[in-house]
Short mmCIF file of C-alpha atoms in Angstrom, two decimals:
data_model
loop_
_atom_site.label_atom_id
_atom_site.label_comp_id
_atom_site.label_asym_id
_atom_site.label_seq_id
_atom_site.Cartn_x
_atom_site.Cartn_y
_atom_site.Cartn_z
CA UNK A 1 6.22 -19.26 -2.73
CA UNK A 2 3.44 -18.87 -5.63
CA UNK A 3 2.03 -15.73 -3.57
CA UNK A 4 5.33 -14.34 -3.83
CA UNK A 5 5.58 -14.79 -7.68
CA UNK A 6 2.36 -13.52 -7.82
CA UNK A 7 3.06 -10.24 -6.37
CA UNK A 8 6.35 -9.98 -8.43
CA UNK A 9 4.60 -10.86 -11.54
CA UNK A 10 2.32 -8.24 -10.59
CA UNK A 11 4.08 -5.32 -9.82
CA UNK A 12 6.46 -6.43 -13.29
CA UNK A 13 3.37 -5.95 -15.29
CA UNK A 14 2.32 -2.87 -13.64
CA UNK A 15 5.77 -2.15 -14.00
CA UNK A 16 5.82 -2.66 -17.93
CA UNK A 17 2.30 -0.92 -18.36
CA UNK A 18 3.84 2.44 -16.78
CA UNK A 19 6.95 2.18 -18.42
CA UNK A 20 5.27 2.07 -21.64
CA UNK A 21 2.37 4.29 -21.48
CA UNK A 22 3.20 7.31 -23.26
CA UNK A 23 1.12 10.61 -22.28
CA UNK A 24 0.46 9.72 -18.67
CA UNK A 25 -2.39 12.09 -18.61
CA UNK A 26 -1.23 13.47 -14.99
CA UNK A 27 -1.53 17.40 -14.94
CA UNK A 28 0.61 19.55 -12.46
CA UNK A 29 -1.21 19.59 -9.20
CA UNK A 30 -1.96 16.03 -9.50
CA UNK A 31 2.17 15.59 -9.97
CA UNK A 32 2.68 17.99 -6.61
CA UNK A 33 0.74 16.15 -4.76
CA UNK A 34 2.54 12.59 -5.57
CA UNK A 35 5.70 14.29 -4.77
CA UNK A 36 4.33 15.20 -1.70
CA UNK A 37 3.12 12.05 -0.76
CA UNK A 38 6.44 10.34 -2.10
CA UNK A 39 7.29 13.14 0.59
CA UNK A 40 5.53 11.78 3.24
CA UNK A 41 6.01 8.31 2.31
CA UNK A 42 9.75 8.78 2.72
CA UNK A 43 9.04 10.79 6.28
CA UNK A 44 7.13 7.54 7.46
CA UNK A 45 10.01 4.83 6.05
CA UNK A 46 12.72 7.68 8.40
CA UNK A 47 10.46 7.83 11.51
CA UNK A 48 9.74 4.09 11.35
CA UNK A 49 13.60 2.68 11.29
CA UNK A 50 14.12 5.41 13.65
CA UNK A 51 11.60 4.02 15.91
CA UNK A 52 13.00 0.36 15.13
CA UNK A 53 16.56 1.69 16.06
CA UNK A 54 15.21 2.73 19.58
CA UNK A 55 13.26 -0.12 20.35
CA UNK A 56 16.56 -2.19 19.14
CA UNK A 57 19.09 -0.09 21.66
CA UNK A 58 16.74 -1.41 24.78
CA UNK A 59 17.33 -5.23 25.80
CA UNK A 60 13.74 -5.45 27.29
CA UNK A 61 11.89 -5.08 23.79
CA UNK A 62 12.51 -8.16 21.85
CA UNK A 63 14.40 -8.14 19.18
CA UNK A 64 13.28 -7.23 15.87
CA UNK A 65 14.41 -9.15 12.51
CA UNK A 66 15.95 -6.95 9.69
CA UNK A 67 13.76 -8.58 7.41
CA UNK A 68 10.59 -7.49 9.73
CA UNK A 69 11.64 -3.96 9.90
CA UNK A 70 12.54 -2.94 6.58
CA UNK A 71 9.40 -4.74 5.45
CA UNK A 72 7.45 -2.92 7.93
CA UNK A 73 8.99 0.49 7.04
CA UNK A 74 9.13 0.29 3.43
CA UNK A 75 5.26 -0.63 3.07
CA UNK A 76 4.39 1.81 5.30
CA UNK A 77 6.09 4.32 3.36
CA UNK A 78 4.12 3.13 0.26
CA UNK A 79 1.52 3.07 1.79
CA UNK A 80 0.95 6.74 3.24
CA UNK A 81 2.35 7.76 -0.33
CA UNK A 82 -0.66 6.13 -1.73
CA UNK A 83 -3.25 6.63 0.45
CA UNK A 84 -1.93 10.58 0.27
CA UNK A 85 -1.83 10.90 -3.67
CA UNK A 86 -5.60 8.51 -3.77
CA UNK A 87 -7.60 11.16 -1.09
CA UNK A 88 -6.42 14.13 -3.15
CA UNK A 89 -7.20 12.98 -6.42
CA UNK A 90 -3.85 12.23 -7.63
CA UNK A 91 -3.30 8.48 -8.02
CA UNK A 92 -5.26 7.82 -11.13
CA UNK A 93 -4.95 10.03 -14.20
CA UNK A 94 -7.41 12.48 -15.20
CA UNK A 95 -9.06 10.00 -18.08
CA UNK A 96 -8.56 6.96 -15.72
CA UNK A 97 -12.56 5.99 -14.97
CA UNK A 98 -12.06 2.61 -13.84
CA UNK A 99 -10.84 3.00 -10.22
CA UNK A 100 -13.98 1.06 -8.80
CA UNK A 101 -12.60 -1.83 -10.96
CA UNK A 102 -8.71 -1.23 -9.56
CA UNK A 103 -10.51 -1.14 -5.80
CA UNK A 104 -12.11 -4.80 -6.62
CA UNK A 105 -8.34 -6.19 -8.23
CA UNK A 106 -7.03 -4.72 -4.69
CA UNK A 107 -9.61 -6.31 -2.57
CA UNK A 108 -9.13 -9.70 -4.35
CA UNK A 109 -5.66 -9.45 -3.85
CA UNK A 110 -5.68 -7.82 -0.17
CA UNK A 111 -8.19 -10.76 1.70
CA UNK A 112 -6.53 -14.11 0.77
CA UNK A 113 -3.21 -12.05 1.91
CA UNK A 114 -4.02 -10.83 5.04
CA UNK A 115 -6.11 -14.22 5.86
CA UNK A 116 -2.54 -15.98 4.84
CA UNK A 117 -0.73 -13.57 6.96
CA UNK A 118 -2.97 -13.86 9.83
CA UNK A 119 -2.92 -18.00 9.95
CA UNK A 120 0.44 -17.97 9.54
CA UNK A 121 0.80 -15.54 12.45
CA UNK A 122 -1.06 -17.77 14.02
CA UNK A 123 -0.01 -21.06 13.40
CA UNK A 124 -3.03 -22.38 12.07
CA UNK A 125 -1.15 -24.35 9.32
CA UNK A 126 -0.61 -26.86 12.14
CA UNK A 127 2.87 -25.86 12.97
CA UNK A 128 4.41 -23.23 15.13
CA UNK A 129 3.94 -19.52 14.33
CA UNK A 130 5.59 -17.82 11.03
CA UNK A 131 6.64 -14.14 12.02
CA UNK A 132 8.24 -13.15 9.14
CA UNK A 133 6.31 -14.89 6.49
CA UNK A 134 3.04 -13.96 8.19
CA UNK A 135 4.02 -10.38 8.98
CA UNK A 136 4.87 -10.06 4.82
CA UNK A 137 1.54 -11.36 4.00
CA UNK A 138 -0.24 -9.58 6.56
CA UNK A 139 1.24 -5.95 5.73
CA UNK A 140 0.63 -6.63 1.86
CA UNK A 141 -2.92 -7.53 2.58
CA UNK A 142 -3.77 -4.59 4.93
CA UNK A 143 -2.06 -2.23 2.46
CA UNK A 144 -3.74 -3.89 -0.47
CA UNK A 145 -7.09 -3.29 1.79
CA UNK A 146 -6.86 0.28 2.97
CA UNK A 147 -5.76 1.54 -1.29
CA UNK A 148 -9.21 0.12 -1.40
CA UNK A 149 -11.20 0.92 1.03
CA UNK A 150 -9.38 4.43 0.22
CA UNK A 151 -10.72 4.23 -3.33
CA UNK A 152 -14.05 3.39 -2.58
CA UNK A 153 -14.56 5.78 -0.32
CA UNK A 154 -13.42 8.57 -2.03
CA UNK A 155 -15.77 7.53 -5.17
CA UNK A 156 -18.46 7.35 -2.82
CA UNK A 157 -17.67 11.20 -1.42
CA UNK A 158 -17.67 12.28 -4.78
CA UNK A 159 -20.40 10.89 -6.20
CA UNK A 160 -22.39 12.32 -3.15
CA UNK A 161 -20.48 15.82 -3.93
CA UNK A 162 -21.80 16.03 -7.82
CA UNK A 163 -25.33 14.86 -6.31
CA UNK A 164 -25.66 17.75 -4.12
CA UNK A 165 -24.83 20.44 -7.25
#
């Protein structure tokens, strides 16, 4: 319950801080390649509930909960939109230079997630195994941990890039 205010009071003030930043500082290839990975993003949500709608016409897979599926889809689809826009220099503005610092908020919030996500998928609370809860917790964390890793990773390219010149 708090984790899930949390992550709605985060995204609200992420929400707020887009909505009112003015000159988003975003030039036109940086905007292509969002769309593109909104693109792609929306290709992975499609293929996902179409592979969820397969798997839910056989009786020998066990059934899936709508809850699991659209959860599963939708942050995938985020996801690959993300990781997409981050790889080709897209997610952060062109006068954005904090991105290290938005990898650390990411990590913070990714581990205690996908530790949740992973005790509750395993019953460690003491009780019997949460799929639902744990599999929200888990896919937040590992998304929250791959933006990062993603971020890092990229800086670290770079910085090796403008070392060579």
């Amino acid at each position: 319950m708090v984790a899930s205010l949390f992550v709605i009071l985060f995204f609200a003030v992420i929400g707020l801080v887009l909505f009112l930043q003015k000159d988003d500082g975003y030039d036109e290839r940086q905007t292509a390649i969002m769309d593109r990975g909104g693109r792609y993003g929306l290709l992975t949500v499609l293929l996902l509930n179409a592979v969820f709608y397969i798997f839910s016409v056989f009786d020998s897979v066990p059934e899936l909960s709508v809850r699991f599926t659209s959860t599963m889809s939708i942050w995938s689809g985020i996801l690959v939109a993300s990781l997409y826009a981050i790889w080709n220099h897209a997610y952060f503005s062109l006068k954005s230079e904090k991105t290290n610092g938005f990898a650390v908020v990411m990590l913070i919030m990714g581990i205690p997630n996908l530790l949740i996500g992973i005790v509750d998928l395993l019953g460690l609370w003491g009780g019997s195994p949460d799929l639902t809860k744990g599999v929200s917790f888990l896919i937040f964390g590992i998304s929250c941990f791959c933006i990062a890793l993603t971020i890092i990773l990229r800086n670290h390219l770079d910085s090796n890039e403008e070392g060579d010149l």
